Amino acid sequence: MTILSVYNNNPLIDGRQSDRAMMVRRGTQILLHEMRHAVLPELPLASGRRADLITLSEKGEVWIIEIKTSIEDFRVDRKWPEYRLHCDRLFFATHKDVPLEIFPEECGLFLSDGYGAHMIREAPEHRMAPATRKSVTLNFSRAAAQRLMMAEWASGKPFTVDDV
C-alpha cells in the first residue's frame, strides 16, 4: 500500500507557478470573482502562449491578467504584448514588493496580497475582432467544462448545481 504519492492528483494544479505567483493569483481571482467575472488560470491560447489568468465578464468582455512577481520576472518577459490579440483588456497583477512604476501605462494593474486585490489602474479597451472573440470564448468554455469534469473525477463525487 502506497503511503506517499509523488504525483499531483489535483487536476487544477500544474505545479509550474511559484508560491508567490500563486499568492498573487489567489488574491486577484478573489477580486475578479467579486467583480462577477468567470476566471480560468493557465489557459493555452491559439498563439501557443498561455494566459496566467483569463476572465469573461458579465458583458462578455475578455480580460487577460499576466502575473509578475519580481522586477526580473517582468524584464525577461517580452511576450506579453502578444496577449492583446486574445483579449479586450490586458492587465498585470503583482504584489507589494514589486515597484508598480515598472508596468506599462497602456495596461491595467492589480495589486494582490493573496487575500484579495485592488485594481490600481484600469486597462484601456481594445476590442477583439468577432472571429477572435468567438474562438477565445469557445476555448474558454471548453477548457472550463473539461476542468470541471476532471475536478469531479478527482474528487470521486459528482458535483451538483448547489456546488457551483
CSV table of N, CA and C in Angstrom, one decimal:
chain,number,residue,atom,x,y,z
A,1,MET,N,0.8,-1.2,0.0
A,1,MET,CA,0.0,0.0,0.0
A,1,MET,C,0.9,1.2,0.0
A,2,THR,N,0.6,2.2,-0.9
A,2,THR,CA,1.4,3.4,-1.0
A,2,THR,C,1.0,4.4,0.1
A,3,ILE,N,1.9,4.9,0.8
A,3,ILE,CA,1.7,5.9,1.8
A,3,ILE,C,1.8,7.3,1.3
A,4,LEU,N,2.8,7.5,0.4
A,4,LEU,CA,3.0,8.8,-0.1
A,4,LEU,C,3.1,8.8,-1.6
A,5,SER,N,2.4,9.7,-2.2
A,5,SER,CA,2.4,9.7,-3.7
A,5,SER,C,3.2,11.0,-4.1
A,6,VAL,N,4.1,10.8,-5.1
A,6,VAL,CA,4.9,11.9,-5.6
A,6,VAL,C,4.1,12.6,-6.7
A,7,TYR,N,3.0,12.0,-7.1
A,7,TYR,CA,2.2,12.6,-8.2
A,7,TYR,C,1.2,13.5,-7.7
A,8,ASN,N,0.9,14.6,-8.5
A,8,ASN,CA,-0.1,15.6,-8.2
A,8,ASN,C,-1.4,15.0,-8.6
A,9,ASN,N,-2.3,14.7,-7.7
A,9,ASN,CA,-3.6,14.2,-8.1
A,9,ASN,C,-4.7,15.3,-8.3
A,10,ASN,N,-4.3,16.5,-8.1
A,10,ASN,CA,-5.3,17.6,-8.3
A,10,ASN,C,-5.1,18.1,-9.7
A,11,PRO,N,-6.1,17.9,-10.6
A,11,PRO,CA,-6.0,18.4,-12.0
A,11,PRO,C,-6.0,19.9,-12.1
A,12,LEU,N,-6.3,20.6,-11.1
A,12,LEU,CA,-6.4,22.1,-11.2
A,12,LEU,C,-5.0,22.7,-10.8
A,13,ILE,N,-4.0,21.9,-10.4
A,13,ILE,CA,-2.7,22.5,-10.1
A,13,ILE,C,-1.7,21.8,-11.0
A,14,ASP,N,-1.0,22.7,-11.7
A,14,ASP,CA,0.0,22.1,-12.7
A,14,ASP,C,1.4,22.2,-12.2
A,15,GLY,N,1.7,22.9,-11.1
A,15,GLY,CA,3.0,22.9,-10.4
A,15,GLY,C,4.0,23.8,-11.1
A,16,ARG,N,3.7,24.6,-12.0
A,16,ARG,CA,4.7,25.5,-12.7
A,16,ARG,C,4.8,26.8,-12.0
A,17,GLN,N,3.9,27.2,-11.2
A,17,GLN,CA,3.9,28.5,-10.6
A,17,GLN,C,4.6,28.5,-9.2
A,18,SER,N,5.3,29.6,-8.9
A,18,SER,CA,5.9,29.7,-7.6
A,18,SER,C,4.9,30.0,-6.5
A,19,ASP,N,5.2,29.9,-5.3
A,19,ASP,CA,4.3,30.2,-4.2
A,19,ASP,C,3.9,31.6,-4.2
A,20,ARG,N,4.8,32.5,-4.6
A,20,ARG,CA,4.5,33.9,-4.7
A,20,ARG,C,3.5,34.2,-5.8
A,21,ALA,N,3.7,33.6,-7.0
A,21,ALA,CA,2.8,33.7,-8.1
A,21,ALA,C,1.4,33.2,-7.7
A,22,MET,N,1.4,32.1,-7.0
A,22,MET,CA,0.1,31.5,-6.6
A,22,MET,C,-0.6,32.5,-5.6
A,23,MET,N,0.1,33.2,-4.8
A,23,MET,CA,-0.4,34.1,-3.8
A,23,MET,C,-1.1,35.3,-4.6
A,24,VAL,N,-0.3,35.8,-5.6
A,24,VAL,CA,-0.8,36.9,-6.4
A,24,VAL,C,-2.1,36.5,-7.2
A,25,ARG,N,-2.0,35.3,-7.7
A,25,ARG,CA,-3.1,34.7,-8.5
A,25,ARG,C,-4.4,34.6,-7.6
A,26,ARG,N,-4.2,34.0,-6.4
A,26,ARG,CA,-5.3,33.8,-5.5
A,26,ARG,C,-6.1,35.1,-5.2
A,27,GLY,N,-5.3,36.1,-4.7
A,27,GLY,CA,-5.9,37.4,-4.4
A,27,GLY,C,-6.6,38.1,-5.6
A,28,THR,N,-6.0,38.0,-6.8
A,28,THR,CA,-6.5,38.6,-8.0
A,28,THR,C,-7.8,37.8,-8.3
A,29,GLN,N,-7.8,36.5,-8.2
A,29,GLN,CA,-9.0,35.7,-8.5
A,29,GLN,C,-10.2,36.1,-7.6
A,30,ILE,N,-9.9,36.3,-6.3
A,30,ILE,CA,-10.9,36.7,-5.4
A,30,ILE,C,-11.6,38.0,-5.8
A,31,LEU,N,-10.7,39.0,-6.2
A,31,LEU,CA,-11.3,40.3,-6.6
A,31,LEU,C,-12.1,40.1,-7.9
A,32,LEU,N,-11.6,39.4,-8.9
A,32,LEU,CA,-12.3,39.2,-10.1
A,32,LEU,C,-13.6,38.4,-9.9
A,33,HIS,N,-13.6,37.5,-9.0
A,33,HIS,CA,-14.9,36.8,-8.6
A,33,HIS,C,-15.9,37.8,-8.0
A,34,GLU,N,-15.4,38.6,-7.2
A,34,GLU,CA,-16.3,39.7,-6.6
A,34,GLU,C,-16.8,40.6,-7.7
A,35,MET,N,-16.0,40.8,-8.7
A,35,MET,CA,-16.5,41.6,-9.9
A,35,MET,C,-17.4,40.9,-10.8
A,36,ARG,N,-17.7,39.6,-10.5
A,36,ARG,CA,-18.6,38.8,-11.2
A,36,ARG,C,-18.0,38.3,-12.6
A,37,HIS,N,-16.7,38.1,-12.6
A,37,HIS,CA,-16.0,37.6,-13.8
A,37,HIS,C,-15.9,36.1,-13.6
A,38,ALA,N,-16.0,35.3,-14.7
A,38,ALA,CA,-15.7,33.9,-14.7
A,38,ALA,C,-14.2,33.9,-14.9
A,39,VAL,N,-13.4,33.2,-14.1
A,39,VAL,CA,-11.9,33.2,-14.2
A,39,VAL,C,-11.4,31.8,-14.4
A,40,LEU,N,-10.4,31.7,-15.4
A,40,LEU,CA,-9.7,30.5,-15.6
A,40,LEU,C,-8.2,30.8,-15.5
A,41,PRO,N,-7.5,30.0,-14.8
A,41,PRO,CA,-6.0,30.2,-14.8
A,41,PRO,C,-5.4,29.3,-15.9
A,42,GLU,N,-4.2,29.7,-16.3
A,42,GLU,CA,-3.4,28.9,-17.2
A,42,GLU,C,-4.1,28.4,-18.5
A,43,LEU,N,-4.7,29.3,-19.2
A,43,LEU,CA,-5.4,28.9,-20.4
A,43,LEU,C,-4.5,29.0,-21.7
A,44,PRO,N,-4.3,27.9,-22.4
A,44,PRO,CA,-3.5,28.0,-23.6
A,44,PRO,C,-4.3,28.8,-24.7
A,45,LEU,N,-3.5,29.6,-25.4
A,45,LEU,CA,-4.1,30.4,-26.4
A,45,LEU,C,-3.8,29.9,-27.8
A,46,ALA,N,-4.5,30.4,-28.8
A,46,ALA,CA,-4.3,29.9,-30.2
A,46,ALA,C,-2.8,30.2,-30.7
A,47,SER,N,-2.2,31.3,-30.1
A,47,SER,CA,-0.9,31.7,-30.5
A,47,SER,C,0.2,30.7,-29.9
A,48,GLY,N,-0.2,29.8,-29.1
A,48,GLY,CA,0.8,28.9,-28.4
A,48,GLY,C,1.2,29.5,-27.0
A,49,ARG,N,0.8,30.7,-26.7
A,49,ARG,CA,1.1,31.3,-25.4
A,49,ARG,C,0.1,30.7,-24.4
A,50,ARG,N,0.3,31.0,-23.1
A,50,ARG,CA,-0.6,30.6,-22.1
A,50,ARG,C,-0.9,31.8,-21.2
A,51,ALA,N,-2.2,32.1,-21.0
A,51,ALA,CA,-2.6,33.3,-20.2
A,51,ALA,C,-2.5,32.8,-18.7
A,52,ASP,N,-1.9,33.6,-17.9
A,52,ASP,CA,-1.9,33.3,-16.4
A,52,ASP,C,-3.3,33.3,-15.9
A,53,LEU,N,-4.1,34.3,-16.2
A,53,LEU,CA,-5.5,34.3,-15.8
A,53,LEU,C,-6.2,34.9,-17.0
A,54,ILE,N,-7.4,34.4,-17.4
A,54,ILE,CA,-8.2,34.9,-18.4
A,54,ILE,C,-9.6,34.9,-17.8
A,55,THR,N,-10.4,36.0,-18.1
A,55,THR,CA,-11.7,36.2,-17.5
A,55,THR,C,-12.7,36.5,-18.5
A,56,LEU,N,-13.9,36.2,-18.2
A,56,LEU,CA,-15.1,36.5,-19.0
A,56,LEU,C,-16.1,37.3,-18.1
A,57,SER,N,-16.3,38.6,-18.5
A,57,SER,CA,-17.2,39.4,-17.7
A,57,SER,C,-18.7,39.1,-18.0
A,58,GLU,N,-19.5,39.7,-17.2
A,58,GLU,CA,-21.0,39.5,-17.4
A,58,GLU,C,-21.4,40.1,-18.8
A,59,LYS,N,-20.6,41.1,-19.2
A,59,LYS,CA,-20.9,41.8,-20.5
A,59,LYS,C,-20.3,41.1,-21.7
A,60,GLY,N,-19.5,40.0,-21.4
A,60,GLY,CA,-18.8,39.3,-22.5
A,60,GLY,C,-17.4,39.8,-22.8
A,61,GLU,N,-16.9,40.7,-22.0
A,61,GLU,CA,-15.5,41.2,-22.2
A,61,GLU,C,-14.6,40.1,-21.8
A,62,VAL,N,-13.5,40.0,-22.5
A,62,VAL,CA,-12.4,39.1,-22.2
A,62,VAL,C,-11.2,39.9,-21.7
A,63,TRP,N,-10.8,39.5,-20.5
A,63,TRP,CA,-9.6,40.2,-19.9
A,63,TRP,C,-8.5,39.1,-19.7
A,64,ILE,N,-7.2,39.5,-20.0
A,64,ILE,CA,-6.1,38.6,-19.6
A,64,ILE,C,-5.3,39.4,-18.6
A,65,ILE,N,-4.9,38.6,-17.6
A,65,ILE,CA,-4.0,39.1,-16.5
A,65,ILE,C,-2.7,38.4,-16.5
A,66,GLU,N,-1.6,39.1,-16.6
A,66,GLU,CA,-0.3,38.5,-16.6
A,66,GLU,C,0.3,38.7,-15.2
A,67,ILE,N,0.7,37.7,-14.6
A,67,ILE,CA,1.2,37.8,-13.2
A,67,ILE,C,2.7,37.9,-13.2
A,68,LYS,N,3.2,38.9,-12.5
A,68,LYS,CA,4.6,39.2,-12.4
A,68,LYS,C,5.0,39.3,-10.9
A,69,THR,N,6.0,38.6,-10.5
A,69,THR,CA,6.4,38.5,-9.1
A,69,THR,C,7.7,39.2,-8.7
A,70,SER,N,8.4,39.8,-9.7
A,70,SER,CA,9.6,40.5,-9.4
A,70,SER,C,10.0,41.4,-10.6
A,71,ILE,N,10.9,42.3,-10.4
A,71,ILE,CA,11.4,43.1,-11.5
A,71,ILE,C,12.0,42.3,-12.6
A,72,GLU,N,12.8,41.3,-12.2
A,72,GLU,CA,13.4,40.4,-13.2
A,72,GLU,C,12.4,39.6,-14.0
A,73,ASP,N,11.4,39.1,-13.3
A,73,ASP,CA,10.3,38.4,-14.0
A,73,ASP,C,9.7,39.3,-15.1
A,74,PHE,N,9.4,40.5,-14.8
A,74,PHE,CA,8.9,41.4,-15.8
A,74,PHE,C,9.9,41.7,-16.9
A,75,ARG,N,11.1,42.0,-16.6
A,75,ARG,CA,12.2,42.3,-17.6
A,75,ARG,C,12.4,41.2,-18.6
A,76,VAL,N,12.4,40.0,-18.1
A,76,VAL,CA,12.8,38.9,-19.1
A,76,VAL,C,11.6,38.5,-19.9
A,77,ASP,N,10.4,38.9,-19.6
A,77,ASP,CA,9.2,38.5,-20.4
A,77,ASP,C,8.9,39.6,-21.4
A,78,ARG,N,9.1,39.2,-22.6
A,78,ARG,CA,8.8,40.1,-23.7
A,78,ARG,C,7.6,39.6,-24.6
A,79,LYS,N,7.0,38.6,-24.1
A,79,LYS,CA,5.8,38.0,-24.9
A,79,LYS,C,4.5,38.7,-24.5
A,80,TRP,N,4.4,39.4,-23.4
A,80,TRP,CA,3.1,40.0,-23.0
A,80,TRP,C,2.4,40.8,-24.0
A,81,PRO,N,3.0,41.6,-24.9
A,81,PRO,CA,2.2,42.3,-25.9
A,81,PRO,C,1.4,41.4,-26.8
A,82,GLU,N,1.8,40.2,-27.0
A,82,GLU,CA,1.1,39.2,-27.9
A,82,GLU,C,-0.3,38.9,-27.3
A,83,TYR,N,-0.5,39.0,-26.0
A,83,TYR,CA,-1.7,38.7,-25.4
A,83,TYR,C,-2.8,39.6,-25.8
A,84,ARG,N,-2.5,40.8,-26.2
A,84,ARG,CA,-3.5,41.8,-26.7
A,84,ARG,C,-4.4,41.2,-27.8
A,85,LEU,N,-3.8,40.3,-28.6
A,85,LEU,CA,-4.6,39.7,-29.7
A,85,LEU,C,-5.7,38.8,-29.2
A,86,HIS,N,-5.7,38.4,-27.9
A,86,HIS,CA,-6.7,37.5,-27.4
A,86,HIS,C,-7.6,38.0,-26.3
A,87,CYS,N,-7.6,39.3,-26.2
A,87,CYS,CA,-8.4,39.9,-25.1
A,87,CYS,C,-8.9,41.3,-25.5
A,88,ASP,N,-9.9,41.8,-24.7
A,88,ASP,CA,-10.4,43.2,-24.8
A,88,ASP,C,-9.6,44.1,-23.9
A,89,ARG,N,-9.1,43.6,-22.8
A,89,ARG,CA,-8.3,44.4,-21.9
A,89,ARG,C,-7.1,43.5,-21.4
A,90,LEU,N,-6.0,44.2,-21.2
A,90,LEU,CA,-4.8,43.5,-20.7
A,90,LEU,C,-4.3,44.1,-19.4
A,91,PHE,N,-4.1,43.3,-18.4
A,91,PHE,CA,-3.7,43.7,-17.1
A,91,PHE,C,-2.4,43.0,-16.7
A,92,PHE,N,-1.7,43.6,-15.7
A,92,PHE,CA,-0.7,42.9,-14.9
A,92,PHE,C,-1.2,42.8,-13.5
A,93,ALA,N,-0.7,41.7,-12.8
A,93,ALA,CA,-1.0,41.6,-11.4
A,93,ALA,C,0.3,41.3,-10.7
A,94,THR,N,0.5,41.9,-9.5
A,94,THR,CA,1.7,41.8,-8.8
A,94,THR,C,1.4,41.9,-7.3
A,95,HIS,N,2.5,42.0,-6.5
A,95,HIS,CA,2.4,42.2,-5.0
A,95,HIS,C,3.2,43.4,-4.6
A,96,LYS,N,3.1,43.7,-3.3
A,96,LYS,CA,3.7,44.9,-2.7
A,96,LYS,C,5.2,45.1,-2.9
A,97,ASP,N,5.9,44.0,-3.0
A,97,ASP,CA,7.4,44.1,-3.1
A,97,ASP,C,7.9,44.4,-4.5
A,98,VAL,N,7.0,44.6,-5.5
A,98,VAL,CA,7.4,44.9,-6.9
A,98,VAL,C,7.0,46.4,-7.1
A,99,PRO,N,8.0,47.2,-7.6
A,99,PRO,CA,7.6,48.6,-7.8
A,99,PRO,C,6.6,48.7,-9.0
A,100,LEU,N,5.5,49.4,-8.7
A,100,LEU,CA,4.4,49.5,-9.7
A,100,LEU,C,4.8,50.3,-10.9
A,101,GLU,N,5.8,51.2,-10.8
A,101,GLU,CA,6.2,52.0,-11.9
A,101,GLU,C,6.8,51.2,-13.1
A,102,ILE,N,7.2,50.0,-12.9
A,102,ILE,CA,7.8,49.2,-13.9
A,102,ILE,C,6.8,48.8,-15.0
A,103,PHE,N,5.5,48.8,-14.6
A,103,PHE,CA,4.5,48.3,-15.5
A,103,PHE,C,4.0,49.3,-16.5
A,104,PRO,N,3.8,49.0,-17.7
A,104,PRO,CA,3.5,49.9,-18.8
A,104,PRO,C,2.1,50.6,-18.5
A,105,GLU,N,2.0,51.8,-18.8
A,105,GLU,CA,0.8,52.6,-18.6
A,105,GLU,C,-0.4,52.1,-19.5
A,106,GLU,N,0.0,51.5,-20.6
A,106,GLU,CA,-1.1,51.0,-21.6
A,106,GLU,C,-1.7,49.7,-21.2
A,107,CYS,N,-1.4,49.3,-20.0
A,107,CYS,CA,-2.0,48.0,-19.4
A,107,CYS,C,-2.6,48.4,-18.0
A,108,GLY,N,-3.6,47.6,-17.7
A,108,GLY,CA,-4.2,47.8,-16.4
A,108,GLY,C,-3.3,47.1,-15.3
A,109,LEU,N,-3.6,47.3,-14.0
A,109,LEU,CA,-2.7,46.8,-13.0
A,109,LEU,C,-3.5,46.5,-11.7
A,110,PHE,N,-3.2,45.3,-11.2
A,110,PHE,CA,-3.8,44.8,-10.0
A,110,PHE,C,-2.7,44.6,-9.0
A,111,LEU,N,-3.0,44.9,-7.7
A,111,LEU,CA,-2.0,44.7,-6.6
A,111,LEU,C,-2.7,43.7,-5.7
A,112,SER,N,-2.1,42.6,-5.4
A,112,SER,CA,-2.7,41.5,-4.7
A,112,SER,C,-1.9,41.2,-3.4
A,113,ASP,N,-2.6,40.8,-2.4
A,113,ASP,CA,-1.9,40.3,-1.1
A,113,ASP,C,-2.2,38.9,-0.8
A,114,GLY,N,-2.9,38.2,-1.7
A,114,GLY,CA,-3.3,36.8,-1.5
A,114,GLY,C,-4.6,36.6,-0.9
A,115,TYR,N,-5.2,37.6,-0.3
A,115,TYR,CA,-6.5,37.6,0.3
A,115,TYR,C,-7.5,38.4,-0.4
A,116,GLY,N,-7.0,39.1,-1.4
A,116,GLY,CA,-7.8,40.0,-2.2
A,116,GLY,C,-6.8,40.8,-3.1
A,117,ALA,N,-7.4,41.7,-3.8
A,117,ALA,CA,-6.6,42.6,-4.6
A,117,ALA,C,-7.3,43.9,-4.8
A,118,HIS,N,-6.5,44.9,-5.3
A,118,HIS,CA,-7.1,46.2,-5.7
A,118,HIS,C,-6.7,46.5,-7.1
A,119,MET,N,-7.7,47.0,-7.9
A,119,MET,CA,-7.3,47.5,-9.2
A,119,MET,C,-6.7,48.9,-9.1
A,120,ILE,N,-5.4,48.9,-9.4
A,120,ILE,CA,-4.7,50.2,-9.3
A,120,ILE,C,-4.9,51.0,-10.5
A,121,ARG,N,-5.0,50.4,-11.7
A,121,ARG,CA,-5.2,51.1,-12.9
A,121,ARG,C,-6.1,50.3,-13.8
A,122,GLU,N,-7.1,50.9,-14.4
A,122,GLU,CA,-8.0,50.3,-15.4
A,122,GLU,C,-7.2,50.1,-16.7
A,123,ALA,N,-7.5,49.0,-17.4
A,123,ALA,CA,-6.9,48.8,-18.7
A,123,ALA,C,-7.7,49.4,-19.8
A,124,PRO,N,-7.0,50.0,-20.8
A,124,PRO,CA,-7.8,50.6,-21.9
A,124,PRO,C,-8.4,49.4,-22.7
A,125,GLU,N,-9.5,49.7,-23.3
A,125,GLU,CA,-10.2,48.7,-24.1
A,125,GLU,C,-9.6,48.7,-25.5
A,126,HIS,N,-9.4,47.5,-26.0
A,126,HIS,CA,-9.1,47.2,-27.4
A,126,HIS,C,-9.8,46.0,-27.9
A,127,ARG,N,-11.0,46.2,-28.4
A,127,ARG,CA,-11.9,45.1,-28.7
A,127,ARG,C,-11.3,44.1,-29.7
A,128,MET,N,-11.6,42.9,-29.5
A,128,MET,CA,-11.1,41.8,-30.4
A,128,MET,C,-12.1,41.8,-31.6
A,129,ALA,N,-11.6,41.2,-32.7
A,129,ALA,CA,-12.4,41.0,-33.9
A,129,ALA,C,-13.4,39.9,-33.5
A,130,PRO,N,-14.6,40.0,-34.1
A,130,PRO,CA,-15.6,39.0,-33.8
A,130,PRO,C,-15.2,37.5,-34.0
A,131,ALA,N,-14.4,37.2,-35.0
A,131,ALA,CA,-14.0,35.8,-35.2
A,131,ALA,C,-13.0,35.4,-34.0
A,132,THR,N,-12.2,36.3,-33.6
A,132,THR,CA,-11.3,36.1,-32.5
A,132,THR,C,-12.1,35.9,-31.2
A,133,ARG,N,-13.1,36.7,-31.0
A,133,ARG,CA,-13.9,36.6,-29.8
A,133,ARG,C,-14.6,35.3,-29.7
A,134,LYS,N,-15.1,34.8,-30.9
A,134,LYS,CA,-15.8,33.5,-30.9
A,134,LYS,C,-14.8,32.4,-30.5
A,135,SER,N,-13.6,32.5,-31.1
A,135,SER,CA,-12.6,31.4,-30.9
A,135,SER,C,-12.1,31.4,-29.4
A,136,VAL,N,-11.8,32.6,-28.8
A,136,VAL,CA,-11.4,32.7,-27.5
A,136,VAL,C,-12.5,32.2,-26.5
A,137,THR,N,-13.7,32.7,-26.8
A,137,THR,CA,-14.9,32.3,-25.9
A,137,THR,C,-15.1,30.8,-26.0
A,138,LEU,N,-15.0,30.2,-27.1
A,138,LEU,CA,-15.2,28.7,-27.3
A,138,LEU,C,-14.1,28.0,-26.5
A,139,ASN,N,-12.8,28.5,-26.7
A,139,ASN,CA,-11.7,27.9,-26.0
A,139,ASN,C,-11.9,27.9,-24.5
A,140,PHE,N,-12.3,29.1,-24.0
A,140,PHE,CA,-12.6,29.3,-22.6
A,140,PHE,C,-13.6,28.3,-22.1
A,141,SER,N,-14.7,28.2,-22.8
A,141,SER,CA,-15.9,27.4,-22.4
A,141,SER,C,-15.5,25.9,-22.4
A,142,ARG,N,-14.8,25.5,-23.4
A,142,ARG,CA,-14.4,24.1,-23.4
A,142,ARG,C,-13.4,23.7,-22.3
A,143,ALA,N,-12.4,24.6,-22.1
A,143,ALA,CA,-11.4,24.4,-21.0
A,143,ALA,C,-12.1,24.3,-19.6
A,144,ALA,N,-13.1,25.3,-19.4
A,144,ALA,CA,-13.8,25.3,-18.1
A,144,ALA,C,-14.6,24.0,-17.9
A,145,ALA,N,-15.3,23.6,-19.0
A,145,ALA,CA,-16.1,22.3,-18.8
A,145,ALA,C,-15.1,21.1,-18.6
A,146,GLN,N,-14.0,21.1,-19.3
A,146,GLN,CA,-13.1,19.9,-19.1
A,146,GLN,C,-12.5,19.9,-17.7
A,147,ARG,N,-12.1,21.1,-17.2
A,147,ARG,CA,-11.6,21.2,-15.9
A,147,ARG,C,-12.6,20.8,-14.8
A,148,LEU,N,-13.8,21.2,-15.0
A,148,LEU,CA,-14.9,20.8,-14.1
A,148,LEU,C,-15.0,19.3,-14.0
A,149,MET,N,-15.0,18.7,-15.2
A,149,MET,CA,-15.2,17.2,-15.2
A,149,MET,C,-14.0,16.6,-14.6
A,150,MET,N,-12.8,17.1,-14.8
A,150,MET,CA,-11.6,16.5,-14.2
A,150,MET,C,-11.6,16.7,-12.7
A,151,ALA,N,-12.1,17.8,-12.2
A,151,ALA,CA,-12.2,18.0,-10.8
A,151,ALA,C,-13.2,17.1,-10.1
A,152,GLU,N,-14.3,16.9,-10.9
A,152,GLU,CA,-15.3,15.9,-10.4
A,152,GLU,C,-14.7,14.5,-10.3
A,153,TRP,N,-14.0,14.1,-11.3
A,153,TRP,CA,-13.4,12.8,-11.3
A,153,TRP,C,-12.4,12.6,-10.2
A,154,ALA,N,-11.6,13.7,-10.0
A,154,ALA,CA,-10.6,13.6,-8.9
A,154,ALA,C,-11.2,13.6,-7.5
A,155,SER,N,-12.3,14.2,-7.3
A,155,SER,CA,-13.0,14.3,-6.0
A,155,SER,C,-13.7,13.0,-5.7
A,156,GLY,N,-14.0,12.2,-6.7
A,156,GLY,CA,-14.7,10.9,-6.5
A,156,GLY,C,-16.2,11.1,-6.2
A,157,LYS,N,-16.7,12.3,-6.4
A,157,LYS,CA,-18.2,12.5,-6.2
A,157,LYS,C,-18.7,13.5,-7.2
A,158,PRO,N,-19.9,13.3,-7.7
A,158,PRO,CA,-20.5,14.2,-8.7
A,158,PRO,C,-20.8,15.6,-8.1
A,159,PHE,N,-20.6,16.6,-8.9
A,159,PHE,CA,-21.0,18.0,-8.5
A,159,PHE,C,-22.4,18.2,-8.7
A,160,THR,N,-23.1,19.0,-7.9
A,160,THR,CA,-24.5,19.3,-8.2
A,160,THR,C,-24.6,20.8,-8.4
A,161,VAL,N,-25.7,21.3,-8.8
A,161,VAL,CA,-26.0,22.7,-9.1
A,161,VAL,C,-25.7,23.5,-7.8
A,162,ASP,N,-25.9,22.9,-6.6
A,162,ASP,CA,-25.7,23.7,-5.4
A,162,ASP,C,-24.2,23.9,-5.1
A,163,ASP,N,-23.3,23.1,-5.7
A,163,ASP,CA,-21.9,23.2,-5.5
A,163,ASP,C,-21.3,24.4,-6.3
A,164,VAL,N,-21.9,24.8,-7.3
A,164,VAL,CA,-21.4,25.9,-8.2
A,164,VAL,C,-21.6,27.2,-7.6
